[in-house]
PDB file of C-alpha atoms in Angstrom:
ATOM      1  CA  MET A  23     -93.436 101.166  56.699  1.00 71.00           C
ATOM      2  CA  LYS A  24     -97.136 100.603  56.035  1.00 95.00           C
ATOM      3  CA  ARG A  25     -99.256 101.024  59.140  1.00 98.00           C
ATOM      4  CA  VAL A  26    -101.459  97.910  58.877  1.00 98.00           C
ATOM      5  CA  GLU A  27     -99.144  95.726  56.800  1.00 98.00           C
ATOM      6  CA  GLY A  28    -100.345  92.117  56.528  1.00 97.00           C
ATOM      7  CA  LYS A  29    -103.575  92.673  58.466  1.00 98.00           C
ATOM      8  CA  ILE A  30    -106.900  91.160  57.431  1.00 98.00           C
ATOM      9  CA  ALA A  31    -109.657  93.788  57.516  1.00 98.00           C
ATOM     10  CA  LEU A  32    -113.411  93.757  57.002  1.00 98.00           C
ATOM     11  CA  VAL A  33    -115.282  96.986  56.246  1.00 98.00           C
ATOM     12  CA  THR A  34    -119.077  96.977  56.118  1.00 98.00           C
ATOM     13  CA  GLY A  35    -121.043  99.480  54.059  1.00 98.00           C
ATOM     14  CA  ALA A  36    -117.978  99.817  51.838  1.00 98.00           C
ATOM     15  CA  ALA A  37    -119.579 100.421  48.443  1.00 98.00           C
ATOM     16  CA  ASN A  38    -119.685 104.185  48.851  1.00 96.00           C
ATOM     17  CA  GLY A  39    -118.798 107.114  51.049  1.00 95.00           C
ATOM     18  CA  LEU A  40    -116.947 106.597  54.311  1.00 97.00           C
ATOM     19  CA  GLY A  41    -116.754 102.820  53.962  1.00 98.00           C
ATOM     20  CA  ARG A  42    -115.263 103.021  50.495  1.00 98.00           C
ATOM     21  CA  ALA A  43    -112.685 105.588  51.586  1.00 98.00           C
ATOM     22  CA  THR A  44    -111.810 103.547  54.675  1.00 98.00           C
ATOM     23  CA  ALA A  45    -111.311 100.359  52.659  1.00 98.00           C
ATOM     24  CA  ALA A  46    -109.031 102.231  50.234  1.00 98.00           C
ATOM     25  CA  VAL A  47    -106.927 103.745  53.027  1.00 98.00           C
ATOM     26  CA  LEU A  48    -106.527 100.427  54.858  1.00 98.00           C
ATOM     27  CA  ALA A  49    -105.516  98.704  51.612  1.00 98.00           C
ATOM     28  CA  ARG A  50    -103.060 101.481  50.777  1.00 98.00           C
ATOM     29  CA  GLU A  51    -101.474 100.942  54.183  1.00 98.00           C
ATOM     30  CA  GLY A  52    -100.973  97.222  53.598  1.00 98.00           C
ATOM     31  CA  ALA A  53    -104.140  95.440  54.741  1.00 98.00           C
ATOM     32  CA  LEU A  54    -106.021  92.844  52.740  1.00 98.00           C
ATOM     33  CA  VAL A  55    -109.556  94.223  52.792  1.00 98.00           C
ATOM     34  CA  LEU A  56    -112.901  92.481  52.428  1.00 98.00           C
ATOM     35  CA  LEU A  57    -115.490  95.068  51.425  1.00 98.00           C
ATOM     36  CA  THR A  58    -119.128  94.218  52.143  1.00 98.00           C
ATOM     37  CA  ASP A  59    -122.385  95.934  51.265  1.00 98.00           C
ATOM     38  CA  ILE A  60    -125.817  95.347  49.731  1.00 98.00           C
ATOM     39  CA  ASP A  61    -124.863  97.545  46.756  1.00 98.00           C
ATOM     40  CA  ASP A  62    -123.118  94.878  44.678  1.00 98.00           C
ATOM     41  CA  ALA A  63    -122.231  97.111  41.732  1.00 98.00           C
ATOM     42  CA  GLY A  64    -120.741  99.779  43.960  1.00 98.00           C
ATOM     43  CA  GLY A  65    -118.927  97.246  46.107  1.00 98.00           C
ATOM     44  CA  GLU A  66    -117.379  95.427  43.175  1.00 98.00           C
ATOM     45  CA  ALA A  67    -116.277  98.742  41.669  1.00 98.00           C
ATOM     46  CA  ALA A  68    -114.719  99.837  44.958  1.00 98.00           C
ATOM     47  CA  ALA A  69    -112.780  96.570  45.287  1.00 98.00           C
ATOM     48  CA  GLU A  70    -111.625  96.770  41.666  1.00 98.00           C
ATOM     49  CA  GLY A  71    -110.432 100.328  42.242  1.00 98.00           C
ATOM     50  CA  ILE A  72    -108.307  99.175  45.173  1.00 98.00           C
ATOM     51  CA  ARG A  73    -106.797  96.336  43.147  1.00 98.00           C
ATOM     52  CA  ALA A  74    -106.072  98.690  40.257  1.00 98.00           C
ATOM     53  CA  ALA A  75    -104.127 100.880  42.675  1.00 98.00           C
ATOM     54  CA  GLY A  76    -102.029  97.904  43.769  1.00 98.00           C
ATOM     55  CA  GLY A  77    -103.969  96.949  46.889  1.00 98.00           C
ATOM     56  CA  LYS A  78    -105.541  93.680  47.976  1.00 98.00           C
ATOM     57  CA  ALA A  79    -109.337  93.643  48.132  1.00 98.00           C
ATOM     58  CA  ARG A  80    -112.392  91.469  47.585  1.00 98.00           C
ATOM     59  CA  TYR A  81    -116.096  92.243  47.701  1.00 98.00           C
ATOM     60  CA  CYS A  82    -118.878  90.186  49.279  1.00 98.00           C
ATOM     61  CA  HIS A  83    -122.625  90.807  49.411  1.00 98.00           C
ATOM     62  CA  HIS A  84    -123.595  91.315  53.043  1.00 98.00           C
ATOM     63  CA  ASP A  85    -126.663  92.664  54.812  1.00 98.00           C
ATOM     64  CA  ALA A  86    -125.030  93.770  58.064  1.00 98.00           C
ATOM     65  CA  SER A  87    -128.334  93.526  59.938  1.00 98.00           C
ATOM     66  CA  SER A  88    -128.594  89.791  59.143  1.00 98.00           C
ATOM     67  CA  PRO A  89    -127.010  87.252  61.550  1.00 98.00           C
ATOM     68  CA  ASP A  90    -127.000  84.677  58.750  1.00 98.00           C
ATOM     69  CA  ASP A  91    -125.076  87.019  56.451  1.00 98.00           C
ATOM     70  CA  TRP A  92    -122.529  87.694  59.197  1.00 98.00           C
ATOM     71  CA  ALA A  93    -122.037  83.963  59.723  1.00 97.00           C
ATOM     72  CA  SER A  94    -121.519  83.439  55.988  1.00 97.00           C
ATOM     73  CA  VAL A  95    -119.051  86.308  55.556  1.00 97.00           C
ATOM     74  CA  LEU A  96    -116.974  85.319  58.580  1.00 97.00           C
ATOM     75  CA  ALA A  97    -116.954  81.670  57.484  1.00 96.00           C
ATOM     76  CA  ARG A  98    -115.495  82.765  54.133  1.00 94.00           C
ATOM     77  CA  LEU A  99    -112.846  84.827  55.882  1.00 96.00           C
ATOM     78  CA  ASP A 100    -112.004  81.958  58.206  1.00 96.00           C
ATOM     79  CA  GLU A 101    -111.619  79.542  55.307  1.00 96.00           C
ATOM     80  CA  ALA A 102    -109.461  81.950  53.310  1.00 96.00           C
ATOM     81  CA  HIS A 103    -107.312  83.508  56.048  1.00 97.00           C
ATOM     82  CA  GLY A 104    -108.071  81.942  59.425  1.00 97.00           C
ATOM     83  CA  ARG A 105    -108.302  85.251  61.219  1.00 97.00           C
ATOM     84  CA  LEU A 106    -109.733  88.762  61.294  1.00 98.00           C
ATOM     85  CA  ASP A 107    -107.501  91.561  62.570  1.00 98.00           C
ATOM     86  CA  ILE A 108    -109.580  94.677  61.891  1.00 98.00           C
ATOM     87  CA  LEU A 109    -113.342  95.099  61.766  1.00 98.00           C
ATOM     88  CA  VAL A 110    -114.894  98.416  60.779  1.00 99.00           C
ATOM     89  CA  ASN A 111    -118.633  98.408  61.459  1.00 98.00           C
ATOM     90  CA  ASN A 112    -119.553 101.253  59.126  1.00 98.00           C
ATOM     91  CA  ALA A 113    -122.896 100.183  57.613  1.00 97.00           C
ATOM     92  CA  GLY A 114    -125.802 102.371  58.657  1.00 95.00           C
ATOM     93  CA  GLY A 115    -128.210 105.072  57.645  1.00 91.00           C
ATOM     94  CA  GLY A 116    -131.371 106.840  58.673  1.00 87.00           C
ATOM     95  CA  THR A 117    -134.443 108.796  57.717  1.00 84.00           C
ATOM     96  CA  TYR A 118    -135.734 112.144  58.875  1.00 85.00           C
ATOM     97  CA  ASN A 119    -138.591 111.579  61.321  1.00 89.00           C
ATOM     98  CA  ASP A 120    -139.342 113.346  64.569  1.00 92.00           C
ATOM     99  CA  ILE A 121    -140.601 111.572  67.673  1.00 96.00           C
ATOM    100  CA  GLU A 122    -144.244 112.184  66.732  1.00 97.00           C
ATOM    101  CA  THR A 123    -144.098 110.972  63.143  1.00 95.00           C
ATOM    102  CA  VAL A 124    -141.587 108.104  63.178  1.00 96.00           C
ATOM    103  CA  SER A 125    -143.399 104.793  62.829  1.00 96.00           C
ATOM    104  CA  LEU A 126    -142.472 101.689  64.777  1.00 97.00           C
ATOM    105  CA  GLU A 127    -141.510 100.031  61.488  1.00 97.00           C
ATOM    106  CA  GLN A 128    -139.138 102.906  60.646  1.00 96.00           C
ATOM    107  CA  TRP A 129    -137.733 102.897  64.178  1.00 97.00           C
ATOM    108  CA  ARG A 130    -136.986  99.177  64.016  1.00 97.00           C
ATOM    109  CA  ARG A 131    -135.395  99.440  60.574  1.00 97.00           C
ATOM    110  CA  ILE A 132    -133.086 102.271  61.645  1.00 97.00           C
ATOM    111  CA  MET A 133    -132.142 100.335  64.773  1.00 98.00           C
ATOM    112  CA  ALA A 134    -131.506  97.229  62.664  1.00 98.00           C
ATOM    113  CA  ILE A 135    -129.143  98.806  60.128  1.00 97.00           C
ATOM    114  CA  ASN A 136    -127.257 100.850  62.726  1.00 98.00           C
ATOM    115  CA  LEU A 137    -127.310  99.434  66.259  1.00 98.00           C
ATOM    116  CA  ASP A 138    -128.273  95.810  65.545  1.00 98.00           C
ATOM    117  CA  ALA A 139    -125.724  95.521  62.726  1.00 98.00           C
ATOM    118  CA  THR A 140    -122.983  96.887  64.965  1.00 98.00           C
ATOM    119  CA  PHE A 141    -123.982  94.567  67.810  1.00 98.00           C
ATOM    120  CA  ILE A 142    -123.982  91.451  65.628  1.00 98.00           C
ATOM    121  CA  GLY A 143    -120.666  92.342  64.014  1.00 98.00           C
ATOM    122  CA  THR A 144    -118.979  93.241  67.296  1.00 98.00           C
ATOM    123  CA  GLN A 145    -120.204  90.121  69.083  1.00 98.00           C
ATOM    124  CA  SER A 146    -119.260  87.842  66.185  1.00 98.00           C
ATOM    125  CA  ALA A 147    -115.792  89.358  65.860  1.00 98.00           C
ATOM    126  CA  ILE A 148    -115.078  89.102  69.586  1.00 98.00           C
ATOM    127  CA  ARG A 149    -115.997  85.409  69.626  1.00 97.00           C
ATOM    128  CA  TRP A 150    -113.515  84.812  66.807  1.00 96.00           C
ATOM    129  CA  MET A 151    -110.725  87.265  67.614  1.00 98.00           C
ATOM    130  CA  LYS A 152    -110.327  86.064  71.196  1.00 98.00           C
ATOM    131  CA  ASN A 153    -109.096  82.711  69.840  1.00 97.00           C
ATOM    132  CA  THR A 154    -106.772  84.114  67.158  1.00 97.00           C
ATOM    133  CA  GLY A 155    -104.632  86.565  69.096  1.00 97.00           C
ATOM    134  CA  GLY A 156    -106.971  89.551  69.316  1.00 98.00           C
ATOM    135  CA  GLY A 157    -107.750  92.449  67.021  1.00 98.00           C
ATOM    136  CA  ASN A 158    -109.265  95.880  66.617  1.00 98.00           C
ATOM    137  CA  ILE A 159    -112.917  96.799  66.200  1.00 99.00           C
ATOM    138  CA  ILE A 160    -113.850 100.303  65.098  1.00 99.00           C
ATOM    139  CA  ASN A 161    -117.536 101.160  65.204  1.00 98.00           C
ATOM    140  CA  VAL A 162    -118.777 104.146  63.229  1.00 98.00           C
ATOM    141  CA  SER A 163    -121.327 106.237  65.099  1.00 98.00           C
ATOM    142  CA  SER A 164    -122.059 109.926  64.478  1.00 95.00           C
ATOM    143  CA  VAL A 165    -122.061 113.315  66.152  1.00 95.00           C
ATOM    144  CA  ALA A 166    -125.798 112.603  66.385  1.00 93.00           C
ATOM    145  CA  ALA A 167    -124.866 110.483  69.408  1.00 96.00           C
ATOM    146  CA  PHE A 168    -124.104 113.756  71.251  1.00 96.00           C
ATOM    147  CA  SER A 169    -125.971 116.488  69.390  1.00 92.00           C
ATOM    148  CA  ALA A 170    -129.725 115.975  69.411  1.00 90.00           C
ATOM    149  CA  ALA A 171    -131.410 116.655  66.081  1.00 85.00           C
ATOM    150  CA  PRO A 172    -135.172 117.125  66.504  1.00 88.00           C
ATOM    151  CA  ASN A 173    -136.004 115.286  63.291  1.00 87.00           C
ATOM    152  CA  LEU A 174    -133.611 112.367  63.794  1.00 90.00           C
ATOM    153  CA  ALA A 175    -135.132 110.666  66.824  1.00 94.00           C
ATOM    154  CA  ALA A 176    -134.405 107.056  65.849  1.00 96.00           C
ATOM    155  CA  TYR A 177    -131.034 107.816  64.244  1.00 94.00           C
ATOM    156  CA  CYS A 178    -129.782 109.732  67.290  1.00 95.00           C
ATOM    157  CA  ALA A 179    -130.893 106.915  69.580  1.00 97.00           C
ATOM    158  CA  ALA A 180    -129.195 104.264  67.437  1.00 98.00           C
ATOM    159  CA  LYS A 181    -125.911 106.171  67.177  1.00 97.00           C
ATOM    160  CA  ALA A 182    -125.852 106.872  70.913  1.00 98.00           C
ATOM    161  CA  GLY A 183    -126.446 103.167  71.464  1.00 98.00           C
ATOM    162  CA  ILE A 184    -123.436 102.300  69.305  1.00 98.00           C
ATOM    163  CA  ASN A 185    -121.290 104.517  71.512  1.00 98.00           C
ATOM    164  CA  MET A 186    -122.179 102.834  74.789  1.00 98.00           C
ATOM    165  CA  LEU A 187    -122.318  99.324  73.299  1.00 98.00           C
ATOM    166  CA  SER A 188    -118.734  99.808  72.113  1.00 98.00           C
ATOM    167  CA  LYS A 189    -117.491 101.104  75.455  1.00 98.00           C
ATOM    168  CA  SER A 190    -119.137  98.266  77.369  1.00 98.00           C
ATOM    169  CA  ALA A 191    -117.717  95.667  74.983  1.00 98.00           C
ATOM    170  CA  ALA A 192    -114.253  97.250  75.146  1.00 98.00           C
ATOM    171  CA  VAL A 193    -114.184  97.129  78.943  1.00 98.00           C
ATOM    172  CA  TYR A 194    -115.405  93.531  78.858  1.00 98.00           C
ATOM    173  CA  CYS A 195    -112.698  92.462  76.402  1.00 98.00           C
ATOM    174  CA  GLY A 196    -110.012  94.250  78.405  1.00 98.00           C
ATOM    175  CA  GLN A 197    -111.023  92.588  81.642  1.00 98.00           C
ATOM    176  CA  LYS A 198    -111.134  89.197  79.936  1.00 98.00           C
ATOM    177  CA  GLY A 199    -107.622  89.645  78.554  1.00 98.00           C
ATOM    178  CA  TYR A 200    -108.726  89.074  74.969  1.00 98.00           C
ATOM    179  CA  ASN A 201    -106.291  91.606  73.421  1.00 98.00           C
ATOM    180  CA  ILE A 202    -109.221  93.162  71.556  1.00 98.00           C
ATOM    181  CA  ARG A 203    -109.519  96.937  71.403  1.00 98.00           C
ATOM    182  CA  ILE A 204    -112.866  98.530  70.559  1.00 99.00           C
ATOM    183  CA  ASN A 205    -113.273 102.220  69.762  1.00 98.00           C
ATOM    184  CA  VAL A 206    -115.881 104.506  68.228  1.00 98.00           C
ATOM    185  CA  VAL A 207    -115.571 107.155  65.535  1.00 98.00           C
ATOM    186  CA  HIS A 208    -118.107 109.974  65.428  1.00 98.00           C
ATOM    187  CA  PRO A 209    -118.099 111.733  62.034  1.00 96.00           C
ATOM    188  CA  GLY A 210    -119.625 115.131  61.552  1.00 93.00           C
ATOM    189  CA  LEU A 211    -121.191 116.131  58.250  1.00 91.00           C
ATOM    190  CA  ILE A 212    -119.123 114.580  55.466  1.00 91.00           C
ATOM    191  CA  GLU A 213    -119.378 115.394  51.775  1.00 90.00           C
ATOM    192  CA  THR A 214    -120.748 112.075  50.585  1.00 88.00           C
ATOM    193  CA  ARG A 215    -123.907 111.306  48.662  1.00 83.00           C
ATOM    194  CA  SER A 216    -125.827 110.377  51.803  1.00 82.00           C
ATOM    195  CA  GLY A 217    -124.278 113.170  53.853  1.00 82.00           C
ATOM    196  CA  VAL A 218    -125.307 115.891  51.431  1.00 82.00           C
ATOM    197  CA  GLU A 219    -128.767 114.354  51.071  1.00 81.00           C
ATOM    198  CA  MET A 220    -129.215 114.478  54.838  1.00 76.00           C
ATOM    199  CA  ALA A 221    -128.002 118.081  54.871  1.00 78.00           C
ATOM    200  CA  ARG A 222    -130.610 119.044  52.283  1.00 79.00           C
ATOM    201  CA  LEU A 223    -133.368 117.344  54.231  1.00 73.00           C
ATOM    202  CA  ALA A 224    -132.247 118.994  57.455  1.00 74.00           C
ATOM    203  CA  THR A 225    -132.035 122.487  55.998  1.00 77.00           C
ATOM    204  CA  GLY A 226    -134.804 122.345  53.415  1.00 78.00           C
ATOM    205  CA  ALA A 227    -132.317 123.690  50.867  1.00 84.00           C
ATOM    206  CA  ALA A 228    -133.229 123.335  47.196  1.00 82.00           C
ATOM    207  CA  ARG A 229    -129.635 122.743  46.059  1.00 89.00           C
ATOM    208  CA  ASP A 230    -126.719 120.722  47.399  1.00 88.00           C
ATOM    209  CA  GLU A 231    -124.529 123.824  47.313  1.00 89.00           C
ATOM    210  CA  ASP A 232    -126.929 125.735  49.555  1.00 88.00           C
ATOM    211  CA  ALA A 233    -127.140 122.892  52.090  1.00 86.00           C
ATOM    212  CA  ILE A 234    -123.347 122.586  52.210  1.00 89.00           C
ATOM    213  CA  ALA A 235    -122.997 126.346  52.710  1.00 90.00           C
ATOM    214  CA  MET A 236    -125.470 126.284  55.590  1.00 88.00           C
ATOM    215  CA  PHE A 237    -123.661 123.446  57.329  1.00 86.00           C
ATOM    216  CA  THR A 238    -120.234 124.920  56.640  1.00 90.00           C
ATOM    217  CA  ALA A 239    -121.254 127.929  58.718  1.00 91.00           C
ATOM    218  CA  LEU A 240    -121.785 125.577  61.699  1.00 88.00           C
ATOM    219  CA  HIS A 241    -118.217 124.224  61.563  1.00 92.00           C
ATOM    220  CA  PRO A 242    -115.510 126.362  63.226  1.00 95.00           C
ATOM    221  CA  ILE A 243    -112.873 124.837  60.952  1.00 96.00           C
ATOM    222  CA  GLY A 244    -114.598 126.510  57.989  1.00 95.00           C
ATOM    223  CA  ARG A 245    -115.603 123.482  55.911  1.00 94.00           C
ATOM    224  CA  ILE A 246    -117.453 120.199  56.103  1.00 92.00           C
ATOM    225  CA  GLY A 247    -115.554 116.921  56.136  1.00 95.00           C
ATOM    226  CA  GLN A 248    -114.206 114.728  53.366  1.00 96.00           C
ATOM    227  CA  PRO A 249    -114.330 110.911  53.502  1.00 97.00           C
ATOM    228  CA  ASP A 250    -110.562 110.631  54.008  1.00 98.00           C
ATOM    229  CA  ASP A 251    -110.838 112.796  57.133  1.00 98.00           C
ATOM    230  CA  ILE A 252    -112.739 109.939  58.733  1.00 98.00           C
ATOM    231  CA  ALA A 253    -110.816 107.130  57.047  1.00 98.00           C
ATOM    232  CA  ASN A 254    -107.523 108.433  58.423  1.00 98.00           C
ATOM    233  CA  GLY A 255    -108.961 108.491  61.934  1.00 98.00           C
ATOM    234  CA  ILE A 256    -110.094 104.896  61.520  1.00 98.00           C
ATOM    235  CA  LEU A 257    -106.633 103.969  60.233  1.00 98.00           C
ATOM    236  CA  TYR A 258    -105.089 105.364  63.422  1.00 98.00           C
ATOM    237  CA  LEU A 259    -107.422 103.284  65.590  1.00 98.00           C
ATOM    238  CA  ALA A 260    -106.780 100.182  63.479  1.00 98.00           C
ATOM    239  CA  SER A 261    -102.999 100.535  63.708  1.00 98.00           C
ATOM    240  CA  ASP A 262    -100.585  99.757  66.537  1.00 97.00           C
ATOM    241  CA  GLU A 263    -100.095 103.493  66.994  1.00 97.00           C
ATOM    242  CA  SER A 264    -103.268 103.434  69.090  1.00 98.00           C
ATOM    243  CA  ARG A 265    -102.287 100.379  71.135  1.00 98.00           C
ATOM    244  CA  PHE A 266    -103.175 102.162  74.431  1.00 98.00           C
ATOM    245  CA  VAL A 267    -106.545 103.361  73.119  1.00 98.00           C
ATOM    246  CA  THR A 268    -109.734 101.437  73.843  1.00 98.00           C
ATOM    247  CA  ALA A 269    -113.293 102.321  74.867  1.00 98.00           C
ATOM    248  CA  SER A 270    -112.661 105.769  73.390  1.00 98.00           C
ATOM    249  CA  SER A 271    -114.771 108.085  71.251  1.00 98.00           C
ATOM    250  CA  LEU A 272    -112.926 109.856  68.456  1.00 98.00           C
ATOM    251  CA  ILE A 273    -114.971 112.849  67.325  1.00 98.00           C
ATOM    252  CA  ILE A 274    -114.004 114.054  63.843  1.00 98.00           C
ATOM    253  CA  ASP A 275    -116.355 116.928  63.114  1.00 97.00           C
ATOM    254  CA  GLY A 276    -114.444 120.128  62.430  1.00 97.00           C
ATOM    255  CA  GLY A 277    -115.524 121.474  65.803  1.00 97.00           C
ATOM    256  CA  PHE A 278    -119.273 121.079  65.164  1.00 94.00           C
ATOM    257  CA  THR A 279    -120.055 119.643  68.607  1.00 95.00           C
ATOM    258  CA  ALA A 280    -117.923 122.255  70.384  1.00 95.00           C
ATOM    259  CA  VAL A 281    -120.152 125.161  69.354  1.00 89.00           C
TER     260      VAL A 281
END
């Protein structure tokens, strides 16, 4: 039996990396998935790959930091399906700036694409899901919410904000009786294009292989993560297997934060 059979899912930032892997896993397990991103070529390719594998998927251009884009995407979903069962707020990113050098413009941009995007998506989904029987919201944060990186001031702040925003919203929905669960996933370093780029910037390594080796040494499990490591955790939270789980933080980091 497929674990999210017949569910309608929306995954933001789905053109590459964790979002792409998550969309593929949800589709494989029976969901109809709407992939959104600002990378149209990557998003269309990801959706086509899912369809080629026998899954159900569509792509839609979507700047997750834009309230207007959220309204448009959700209106399309409402017209086509009348409900949203699973929302994965995955879109995000950051730049390497310490507290002395980060500009206000950079700070606001990092907040917009991480914390603001998650806030808008979570709020919009709650307002809809409460009238259609409920649903699951999974917000993607980072181990940077717990482990302070000296050159990631804005990113750490945004990811920590996602954590507490999600918990507050989950408690609110529970007390209101909305049948909406909200949880947070905190990935460690994952072998994606952006993940390896961040590792190189953090370590100053000249080659990807050197950066990966340096970060591997920080993980007790003996390797860095793969996108499916995170996607499978999201699948668990999106499925009925986690029906007693809300306001929780699922850390998937190979032991990085335990050291």
